């Protein structure tokens, strides 16, 4: 199968010599080719260049499909490296409680929040959970996402954590996009272990992790290392146990305070530390020069009215930054990466180019797939989207709330919805 995209107004995020991530100032560079073509053979990007070169170099006319992209931009699909999109019910009641003045932490302390989602997830079958989740996958593909990381963490007992992870595995097998799975048994302490949380940590270590590993259900391990959830000491124990089975950490840190999560993440060479609403200068220095991607979740800060991560300071200090949706029913009920891009520019002062690097290449890195996704590079997997008629790369963050993604191609296949 061969597809030719022609007359592309601007081919965005072209990286000729592959790199795995961009840090600091490098994030302000995004190469685009104006009036471009791109050829897909089977599932990979085979060639691209200026339209003038197409006629000279490629006389072969056996394209099965030709798509005219006049006035349209072509992007590599978004990679979304942090979601909890396998869940059973939404939580509008808590949304209303927050409008009335309760905080996310207060709701959690009263048994709402993550514990509420765990109760609901316990009640539905694996089949129903899969059906609900695959609909969300289709929704995010329509909005241009071509790779997604999904966490467990609404099970909070061995059986239900495994149920969630099996659903994620089935999504991996059936969804067209690239999926990575993260075990997050340490998302909240269940009610019955409240007086002795380390008993629950023992269950995670001795019971859950070995079974998750035996069934090869996870690529990564996560802990919600924060005020009122898991301590840095709990986190270390859990990460060490997971790493014995080859699960690389990707952790939730510093959403509710400067609680030591960044240091633990870096100590255990986490692939990413995520949230970082609270991040001081020392923690910025701790992250510098490491292999850990700071990943910001603007949807959660927006939805919960949290302080904003100091993204400008981070980039200016030479750190890389990735953006993710955090799609979940409690703190960010949206997987719309265009909206996340808009928040990046509007709330965090990221330029359109920085946002593109943070939602494609760097976000691919944060889920371990930037060798094959996240840029327009020969030999990479052809996960691309074509926009509607737009002005340029500032249009996506500018038209916040709109979906300017018109056509999505995944593994070289044009998706129909
Ligand atoms: O990343 N902070 C912890 N976990 C999720 C929220 C989960 C929930 O409220 O259901 C997050 O924001
Ligand atoms: Fe999260």
CSV table of C-alpha atoms and ligand atoms in Angstrom, one decimal:
chain,number,residue,atom,x,y,z
A,1,UNK,CA,0.0,0.0,0.0
A,2,UNK,CA,1.3,3.4,-1.0
A,3,UNK,CA,-0.1,6.8,-0.1
A,4,UNK,CA,0.9,10.1,-1.5
A,5,UNK,CA,0.1,13.3,0.4
A,6,UNK,CA,0.6,16.2,-2.0
A,7,UNK,CA,0.4,20.0,-2.0
A,8,UNK,CA,0.9,20.1,1.8
A,9,UNK,CA,0.8,23.7,2.9
A,10,UNK,CA,3.3,22.9,5.6
A,11,UNK,CA,4.8,19.6,6.7
A,12,UNK,CA,5.4,20.0,10.4
A,13,UNK,CA,8.0,18.6,12.8
A,14,UNK,CA,10.4,17.2,10.2
A,15,UNK,CA,13.5,15.7,11.8
A,16,UNK,CA,15.9,14.4,9.2
A,17,UNK,CA,18.5,13.0,11.6
A,18,UNK,CA,16.6,11.2,14.3
A,19,UNK,CA,16.9,12.4,17.9
A,20,UNK,CA,15.1,10.9,20.9
A,21,UNK,CA,14.2,14.2,22.6
A,22,UNK,CA,14.8,18.0,22.6
A,23,UNK,CA,15.9,19.9,25.6
A,24,UNK,CA,15.8,23.5,26.6
A,25,UNK,CA,16.4,25.9,23.7
A,26,UNK,CA,16.3,23.1,21.2
A,27,UNK,CA,12.5,22.9,21.9
A,28,UNK,CA,12.0,26.2,20.1
A,29,UNK,CA,13.1,24.6,16.8
A,30,UNK,CA,10.6,22.9,14.6
A,31,UNK,CA,11.5,22.3,11.0
A,32,UNK,CA,8.6,22.6,8.6
A,33,UNK,CA,8.6,22.2,4.8
A,34,UNK,CA,6.3,24.5,2.9
A,35,UNK,CA,4.5,23.2,-0.2
A,36,UNK,CA,5.5,19.6,0.5
A,37,UNK,CA,4.8,16.0,-0.3
A,38,UNK,CA,5.0,12.9,1.8
A,39,UNK,CA,5.0,9.3,0.7
A,40,UNK,CA,3.9,6.4,3.0
A,41,UNK,CA,4.7,2.9,2.0
A,42,UNK,CA,2.9,0.2,4.0
A,43,UNK,CA,3.1,1.5,7.6
A,44,UNK,CA,6.1,3.7,7.4
A,45,UNK,CA,7.1,7.2,6.2
A,46,UNK,CA,9.1,6.5,3.1
A,47,UNK,CA,10.0,9.9,1.7
A,48,UNK,CA,9.1,13.6,1.9
A,49,UNK,CA,10.3,16.9,0.4
A,50,UNK,CA,9.2,19.9,-1.6
A,51,UNK,CA,6.6,19.5,-4.3
A,52,UNK,CA,9.1,20.5,-7.0
A,53,UNK,CA,11.3,17.5,-6.0
A,54,UNK,CA,8.4,15.0,-6.3
A,55,UNK,CA,8.2,15.3,-10.1
A,56,UNK,CA,12.0,14.9,-10.7
A,57,UNK,CA,12.7,12.2,-8.2
A,58,UNK,CA,9.5,10.0,-8.1
A,59,UNK,CA,8.2,9.2,-11.6
A,60,UNK,CA,6.6,6.0,-10.4
A,61,UNK,CA,2.9,6.5,-10.4
A,62,UNK,CA,1.6,3.5,-8.6
A,63,UNK,CA,0.2,5.4,-5.7
A,64,UNK,CA,-2.9,3.7,-4.7
A,65,UNK,CA,-4.2,6.7,-2.8
A,66,UNK,CA,-3.4,10.3,-3.4
A,67,UNK,CA,-4.6,12.9,-0.9
A,68,UNK,CA,-4.6,16.6,-1.9
A,69,UNK,CA,-3.6,18.6,1.2
A,70,UNK,CA,-3.9,22.1,-0.3
A,71,UNK,CA,-4.1,24.7,2.5
A,72,UNK,CA,-3.7,22.0,5.1
A,73,UNK,CA,-0.9,21.2,7.5
A,74,UNK,CA,0.4,17.6,8.1
A,75,UNK,CA,1.7,16.8,11.6
A,76,UNK,CA,3.0,13.6,13.3
A,77,UNK,CA,0.2,12.4,15.6
A,78,UNK,CA,0.2,13.5,19.2
A,79,UNK,CA,1.7,11.1,21.7
A,80,UNK,CA,-0.1,11.2,25.0
A,81,UNK,CA,2.2,9.7,27.7
A,82,UNK,CA,0.0,9.9,30.7
A,83,UNK,CA,-3.7,8.8,30.9
A,84,UNK,CA,-6.0,6.9,33.1
A,85,UNK,CA,-8.6,6.4,30.4
A,86,UNK,CA,-9.7,2.9,31.6
A,87,UNK,CA,-12.4,3.9,34.1
A,88,UNK,CA,-16.0,3.0,34.7
A,89,UNK,CA,-17.9,6.1,35.6
A,90,UNK,CA,-17.5,9.9,35.4
A,91,UNK,CA,-17.5,12.0,38.6
A,92,UNK,CA,-19.7,15.0,37.9
A,93,UNK,CA,-20.9,15.0,41.6
A,94,UNK,CA,-17.3,15.8,42.7
A,95,UNK,CA,-17.0,18.5,40.1
A,96,UNK,CA,-20.1,20.1,41.6
A,97,UNK,CA,-18.7,19.7,45.1
A,98,UNK,CA,-15.5,21.5,44.0
A,99,UNK,CA,-17.5,24.3,42.5
A,100,UNK,CA,-19.1,24.6,45.9
A,101,UNK,CA,-15.7,25.0,47.5
A,102,UNK,CA,-14.3,21.6,48.4
A,103,UNK,CA,-10.8,20.8,47.3
A,104,UNK,CA,-9.6,17.7,45.5
A,105,UNK,CA,-7.8,16.6,48.6
A,106,UNK,CA,-10.8,17.1,50.8
A,107,UNK,CA,-13.0,15.1,48.5
A,108,UNK,CA,-10.4,12.3,48.5
A,109,UNK,CA,-10.2,12.3,52.3
A,110,UNK,CA,-14.0,11.8,52.5
A,111,UNK,CA,-13.7,8.6,50.4
A,112,UNK,CA,-14.4,10.3,47.0
A,113,UNK,CA,-11.9,10.7,44.3
A,114,UNK,CA,-9.8,7.7,43.3
A,115,UNK,CA,-11.5,5.5,46.0
A,116,UNK,CA,-14.9,6.3,44.5
A,117,UNK,CA,-13.7,5.3,41.0
A,118,UNK,CA,-12.3,2.1,42.5
A,119,UNK,CA,-15.6,1.2,44.0
A,120,UNK,CA,-17.4,1.7,40.7
A,121,UNK,CA,-14.8,-0.2,38.7
A,122,UNK,CA,-15.1,-3.2,41.0
A,123,UNK,CA,-18.8,-3.4,40.1
A,124,UNK,CA,-18.5,-3.7,36.3
A,125,UNK,CA,-17.2,-6.5,34.2
A,126,UNK,CA,-14.0,-6.6,32.2
A,127,UNK,CA,-16.1,-6.7,29.0
A,128,UNK,CA,-18.0,-3.5,29.9
A,129,UNK,CA,-14.8,-1.8,31.0
A,130,UNK,CA,-13.3,-2.6,27.6
A,131,UNK,CA,-16.3,-1.3,25.7
A,132,UNK,CA,-16.2,2.0,27.6
A,133,UNK,CA,-12.5,2.4,27.2
A,134,UNK,CA,-12.2,1.6,23.5
A,135,UNK,CA,-14.8,4.3,22.8
A,136,UNK,CA,-12.4,6.8,24.5
A,137,UNK,CA,-9.6,5.5,22.4
A,138,UNK,CA,-11.7,6.2,19.2
A,139,UNK,CA,-12.5,9.6,20.6
A,140,UNK,CA,-8.8,10.5,21.1
A,141,UNK,CA,-7.7,9.1,17.7
A,142,UNK,CA,-10.3,11.5,16.1
A,143,UNK,CA,-8.5,14.3,17.9
A,144,UNK,CA,-5.1,13.3,16.5
A,145,UNK,CA,-3.6,11.0,19.1
A,146,UNK,CA,-1.5,8.2,17.7
A,147,UNK,CA,0.1,6.8,20.8
A,148,UNK,CA,-1.2,6.6,24.4
A,149,UNK,CA,0.0,5.4,27.7
A,150,UNK,CA,-2.7,4.0,30.0
A,151,UNK,CA,-2.4,3.4,33.7
A,152,UNK,CA,-4.2,1.0,36.1
A,153,UNK,CA,-4.9,2.3,39.6
A,154,UNK,CA,-8.7,2.2,39.9
A,155,UNK,CA,-8.5,-1.4,41.1
A,156,UNK,CA,-6.6,-1.1,44.4
A,157,UNK,CA,-6.8,-4.8,45.0
A,158,UNK,CA,-5.0,-7.5,43.1
A,159,UNK,CA,-8.0,-8.8,41.2
A,160,UNK,CA,-9.3,-5.5,40.1
A,161,UNK,CA,-5.8,-4.1,39.2
A,162,UNK,CA,-5.3,-7.2,37.0
A,163,UNK,CA,-8.8,-6.6,35.5
A,164,UNK,CA,-7.8,-3.1,34.5
A,165,UNK,CA,-4.4,-4.3,33.1
A,166,UNK,CA,-6.1,-7.0,31.0
A,167,UNK,CA,-8.4,-4.4,29.6
A,168,UNK,CA,-5.4,-2.3,28.6
A,169,UNK,CA,-3.8,-5.4,27.1
A,170,UNK,CA,-6.9,-6.0,25.0
A,171,UNK,CA,-6.9,-2.3,23.9
A,172,UNK,CA,-3.2,-2.9,22.9
A,173,UNK,CA,-4.3,-5.8,20.8
A,174,UNK,CA,-7.3,-4.3,19.2
A,175,UNK,CA,-6.7,-0.5,18.9
A,176,UNK,CA,-4.8,0.7,15.8
A,177,UNK,CA,-2.7,3.1,17.8
A,178,UNK,CA,0.4,2.4,19.9
A,179,UNK,CA,-0.4,1.7,23.5
A,180,UNK,CA,1.9,1.4,26.6
A,181,UNK,CA,0.6,0.1,29.9
A,182,UNK,CA,1.6,1.2,33.4
A,183,UNK,CA,0.9,-0.5,36.7
A,184,UNK,CA,-0.3,2.0,39.3
A,185,UNK,CA,-1.4,-0.1,42.2
A,186,UNK,CA,-0.1,2.7,44.4
A,187,UNK,CA,-2.6,5.3,43.3
A,188,UNK,CA,-4.4,5.6,46.6
A,189,UNK,CA,-4.5,3.7,49.9
A,190,UNK,CA,-7.8,1.7,50.2
A,191,UNK,CA,-10.0,2.5,53.2
A,192,UNK,CA,-9.3,-0.7,55.0
A,193,UNK,CA,-5.5,0.0,55.1
A,194,UNK,CA,-5.8,3.7,56.1
A,195,UNK,CA,-4.4,3.1,59.6
A,196,UNK,CA,-1.6,1.0,58.3
A,197,UNK,CA,-0.7,2.0,54.7
A,198,UNK,CA,2.5,-0.1,54.7
A,199,UNK,CA,0.4,-3.2,54.8
A,200,UNK,CA,-1.1,-2.1,51.4
A,201,UNK,CA,2.4,-1.4,50.1
A,202,UNK,CA,3.4,-4.9,51.1
A,203,UNK,CA,0.5,-6.3,49.1
A,204,UNK,CA,1.6,-4.3,46.0
A,205,UNK,CA,5.1,-5.6,46.4
A,206,UNK,CA,4.5,-9.2,47.3
A,207,UNK,CA,1.2,-9.9,45.5
A,208,UNK,CA,0.4,-7.5,42.7
A,209,UNK,CA,3.8,-6.9,41.1
A,210,UNK,CA,4.7,-10.6,40.7
A,211,UNK,CA,1.4,-11.3,39.1
A,212,UNK,CA,1.5,-8.3,36.8
A,213,UNK,CA,5.0,-9.4,35.7
A,214,UNK,CA,4.0,-13.1,35.3
A,215,UNK,CA,1.2,-12.1,32.9
A,216,UNK,CA,3.5,-9.4,31.3
A,217,UNK,CA,0.7,-6.9,31.8
A,218,UNK,CA,2.8,-3.7,32.2
A,219,UNK,CA,5.6,-1.8,30.6
A,220,UNK,CA,6.0,0.7,33.4
A,221,UNK,CA,5.4,1.1,37.1
A,222,UNK,CA,3.9,4.3,38.7
A,223,UNK,CA,3.3,5.6,42.2
A,224,UNK,CA,1.3,8.6,43.3
A,225,UNK,CA,4.1,10.0,45.5
A,226,UNK,CA,2.4,13.0,47.1
A,227,UNK,CA,0.9,14.5,50.2
A,228,UNK,CA,-1.8,12.2,51.6
A,229,UNK,CA,-1.0,9.4,49.2
A,230,UNK,CA,2.4,7.6,49.2
A,231,UNK,CA,5.6,8.8,50.8
A,232,UNK,CA,9.0,8.8,49.1
A,233,UNK,CA,9.9,5.8,51.3
A,234,UNK,CA,6.9,3.8,50.1
A,235,UNK,CA,7.7,4.9,46.6
A,236,UNK,CA,11.3,3.7,46.8
A,237,UNK,CA,10.2,0.2,48.0
A,238,UNK,CA,7.6,-0.1,45.2
A,239,UNK,CA,9.9,1.1,42.5
A,240,UNK,CA,12.7,-1.2,43.6
A,241,UNK,CA,10.2,-4.2,43.5
A,242,UNK,CA,9.0,-3.2,40.1
A,243,UNK,CA,12.4,-2.7,38.7
A,244,UNK,CA,13.4,-6.3,39.6
A,245,UNK,CA,10.9,-7.3,37.0
A,246,UNK,CA,12.1,-4.8,34.4
A,247,UNK,CA,9.3,-2.3,35.0
A,248,UNK,CA,10.8,1.2,34.5
A,249,UNK,CA,9.3,3.9,36.7
A,250,UNK,CA,7.1,6.8,35.5
A,251,UNK,CA,5.8,8.5,38.5
A,252,UNK,CA,3.2,11.1,39.8
A,253,UNK,CA,5.1,13.7,41.7
A,254,UNK,CA,4.7,17.2,43.2
A,255,UNK,CA,1.0,17.7,42.4
A,256,UNK,CA,0.1,18.7,45.9
A,257,UNK,CA,3.4,19.8,47.3
A,258,UNK,CA,7.2,19.6,47.2
A,259,UNK,CA,7.1,16.1,48.6
A,260,UNK,CA,10.3,14.4,47.4
A,261,UNK,CA,8.8,12.7,44.4
A,262,UNK,CA,11.2,14.3,41.9
A,263,UNK,CA,14.3,13.2,43.9
A,264,UNK,CA,13.0,9.6,44.1
A,265,UNK,CA,12.1,9.6,40.4
A,266,UNK,CA,15.5,10.7,39.4
A,267,UNK,CA,17.2,8.3,41.8
A,268,UNK,CA,15.5,5.4,40.1
A,269,UNK,CA,16.0,6.7,36.6
A,270,UNK,CA,12.3,7.2,36.0
A,271,UNK,CA,11.4,7.6,32.4
A,272,UNK,CA,9.2,10.6,33.4
A,273,UNK,CA,8.1,12.5,36.5
A,274,UNK,CA,4.6,13.8,36.0
A,275,UNK,CA,2.5,16.8,37.3
A,276,UNK,CA,5.1,19.0,38.9
A,277,UNK,CA,2.7,21.8,39.8
A,278,UNK,CA,5.1,22.4,42.7
A,279,UNK,CA,8.7,22.5,41.4
A,280,UNK,CA,11.4,24.6,43.1
A,281,UNK,CA,14.8,25.6,41.8
A,282,UNK,CA,16.6,22.7,43.6
A,283,UNK,CA,14.3,20.2,42.0
A,284,UNK,CA,14.9,21.8,38.6
A,285,UNK,CA,18.6,21.2,39.2
A,286,UNK,CA,18.0,17.6,40.3
A,287,UNK,CA,16.3,17.0,36.9
A,288,UNK,CA,19.0,18.6,34.8
A,289,UNK,CA,21.2,16.2,32.8
A,290,UNK,CA,19.1,13.2,33.7
A,291,UNK,CA,17.2,10.7,31.5
A,292,UNK,CA,13.9,11.6,33.2
A,293,UNK,CA,11.4,13.6,31.2
A,294,UNK,CA,9.5,16.2,33.2
A,295,UNK,CA,5.9,15.8,32.1
A,296,UNK,CA,3.3,18.5,32.6
A,297,UNK,CA,-0.4,17.9,32.8
A,298,UNK,CA,-2.1,21.2,32.0
A,299,UNK,CA,-5.6,19.6,31.9
A,300,UNK,CA,-5.4,18.7,35.6
A,301,UNK,CA,-4.0,22.1,36.7
A,302,UNK,CA,-6.8,23.8,34.6
A,303,UNK,CA,-9.6,21.5,35.9
A,304,UNK,CA,-8.6,21.6,39.6
A,305,UNK,CA,-7.3,25.2,39.5
A,306,UNK,CA,-3.9,24.1,40.7
A,307,UNK,CA,-0.8,26.3,40.6
A,308,UNK,CA,0.9,26.2,37.2
A,309,UNK,CA,4.2,24.3,36.8
A,310,UNK,CA,7.1,26.7,36.1
A,311,UNK,CA,7.4,25.5,32.5
A,312,UNK,CA,9.1,28.7,31.2
A,313,UNK,CA,11.7,28.5,33.9
A,314,UNK,CA,12.3,24.8,33.3
A,315,UNK,CA,12.8,25.2,29.6
A,316,UNK,CA,15.0,28.3,30.1
A,317,UNK,CA,17.1,26.3,32.6
A,318,UNK,CA,17.7,23.7,29.9
A,319,UNK,CA,15.2,21.0,30.8
A,320,UNK,CA,13.1,19.1,28.3
A,321,UNK,CA,9.3,19.2,28.8
A,322,UNK,CA,6.6,16.9,27.6
A,323,UNK,CA,2.8,17.6,27.8
A,324,UNK,CA,0.2,14.9,28.4
A,325,UNK,CA,-3.6,15.0,28.9
A,326,UNK,CA,-3.9,13.0,32.1
A,327,UNK,CA,-7.3,11.9,30.7
A,328,UNK,CA,-9.2,10.6,33.9
A,329,UNK,CA,-12.6,11.2,35.5
A,330,UNK,CA,-11.3,13.1,38.6
A,331,UNK,CA,-8.7,15.7,37.6
A,332,UNK,CA,-8.8,15.9,33.8
A,333,UNK,CA,-11.8,14.5,32.0
A,334,UNK,CA,-10.4,15.2,28.5
A,335,UNK,CA,-8.0,13.5,26.2
A,336,UNK,CA,-7.9,16.4,23.7
A,337,UNK,CA,-4.3,17.1,23.0
A,338,UNK,CA,-5.1,20.2,20.9
A,339,UNK,CA,-6.6,21.7,24.0
A,340,UNK,CA,-3.6,20.7,26.0
A,341,UNK,CA,-1.5,22.4,23.3
A,342,UNK,CA,-3.6,25.5,23.7
A,343,UNK,CA,-3.1,25.5,27.5
A,344,UNK,CA,0.6,25.1,26.9
A,345,UNK,CA,0.7,28.3,25.0
A,346,UNK,CA,-1.9,30.3,26.9
A,347,UNK,CA,-1.2,29.3,30.5
A,348,UNK,CA,2.5,28.3,30.4
A,349,UNK,CA,3.8,30.7,27.8
A,350,UNK,CA,5.1,28.0,25.5
A,351,UNK,CA,5.6,29.0,21.9
A,352,UNK,CA,3.8,27.0,19.2
A,353,UNK,CA,7.1,25.3,18.4
A,354,UNK,CA,7.8,24.3,22.0
A,355,UNK,CA,4.3,22.9,22.3
A,356,UNK,CA,4.8,20.8,19.2
A,357,UNK,CA,8.0,19.3,20.6
A,358,UNK,CA,6.3,18.7,23.9
A,359,UNK,CA,3.3,16.9,22.4
A,360,UNK,CA,5.1,14.8,19.7
A,361,UNK,CA,8.8,14.0,20.2
A,362,UNK,CA,9.3,14.6,23.9
A,363,UNK,CA,5.9,13.0,24.8
A,364,UNK,CA,6.9,10.0,22.6
A,365,UNK,CA,10.1,9.9,24.7
A,366,UNK,CA,8.1,10.0,27.9
A,367,UNK,CA,6.4,6.7,26.9
A,368,UNK,CA,9.5,5.1,25.4
A,369,UNK,CA,8.6,5.3,21.7
A,370,UNK,CA,10.5,8.3,20.3
A,371,UNK,CA,12.6,5.9,18.2
A,372,UNK,CA,9.6,5.1,16.0
A,373,UNK,CA,7.1,7.9,16.6
A,374,UNK,CA,6.8,11.6,17.3
A,375,UNK,CA,8.3,13.2,14.2
A,376,UNK,CA,8.2,13.2,10.4
A,377,UNK,CA,11.3,11.1,9.9
A,378,UNK,CA,12.0,8.5,7.2
A,379,UNK,CA,11.5,5.0,8.5
A,380,UNK,CA,9.2,6.1,11.4
A,381,UNK,CA,5.7,4.7,11.7
A,382,UNK,CA,3.2,6.7,9.6
A,383,UNK,CA,1.0,8.1,12.3
A,384,UNK,CA,0.0,11.5,11.0
A,385,UNK,CA,-2.9,13.9,10.9
A,386,UNK,CA,-4.0,16.3,8.3
A,387,UNK,CA,-5.6,19.5,9.5
A,388,UNK,CA,-8.5,21.5,8.1
A,389,UNK,CA,-7.6,24.6,6.2
A,390,UNK,CA,-5.5,26.7,8.6
A,391,UNK,CA,-3.0,29.5,8.7
A,392,UNK,CA,0.0,27.9,10.2
A,393,UNK,CA,1.5,26.2,13.3
A,394,UNK,CA,0.0,28.8,15.7
A,395,UNK,CA,-3.5,27.8,14.5
A,396,UNK,CA,-3.9,24.7,16.7
A,397,UNK,CA,-3.2,26.4,20.0
A,398,UNK,CA,-5.0,29.5,18.8
A,399,UNK,CA,-8.4,27.9,18.1
A,400,UNK,CA,-8.6,26.4,21.6
A,401,UNK,CA,-11.5,24.1,21.9
A,402,UNK,CA,-11.8,23.3,18.2
A,403,UNK,CA,-10.8,20.1,16.6
A,404,UNK,CA,-8.8,21.1,13.5
A,405,UNK,CA,-7.8,17.5,12.9
A,406,UNK,CA,-9.5,16.5,9.7
A,407,UNK,CA,-7.9,13.2,8.6
A,408,UNK,CA,-5.9,10.7,10.7
A,409,UNK,CA,-3.6,8.1,9.3
A,410,UNK,CA,-2.4,5.4,11.7
A,411,UNK,CA,0.2,2.8,10.7
A,412,UNK,CA,-0.2,4.0,7.2
A,413,UNK,CA,-4.0,3.4,7.2
A,414,UNK,CA,-6.5,6.2,6.7
A,415,UNK,CA,-8.9,6.1,9.6
A,416,UNK,CA,-12.6,6.4,8.9
A,417,UNK,CA,-14.9,7.2,11.7
B,1,LIG,O1,-3.0,12.3,37.6
B,1,LIG,N1,-3.1,12.5,40.8
B,1,LIG,C1,-3.4,11.3,40.7
B,1,LIG,N2,-4.0,10.7,39.8
B,1,LIG,C2,-4.8,11.3,38.8
B,1,LIG,C3,-6.2,11.7,39.2
B,1,LIG,C4,-7.0,10.5,39.4
B,1,LIG,C5,-8.4,10.7,39.8
B,1,LIG,O2,-8.7,11.7,40.5
B,1,LIG,O3,-9.2,9.8,39.5
B,1,LIG,C6,-4.0,12.5,38.2
B,1,LIG,O4,-4.4,13.7,38.3
B,2,LIG,FE1,-2.4,11.0,36.5
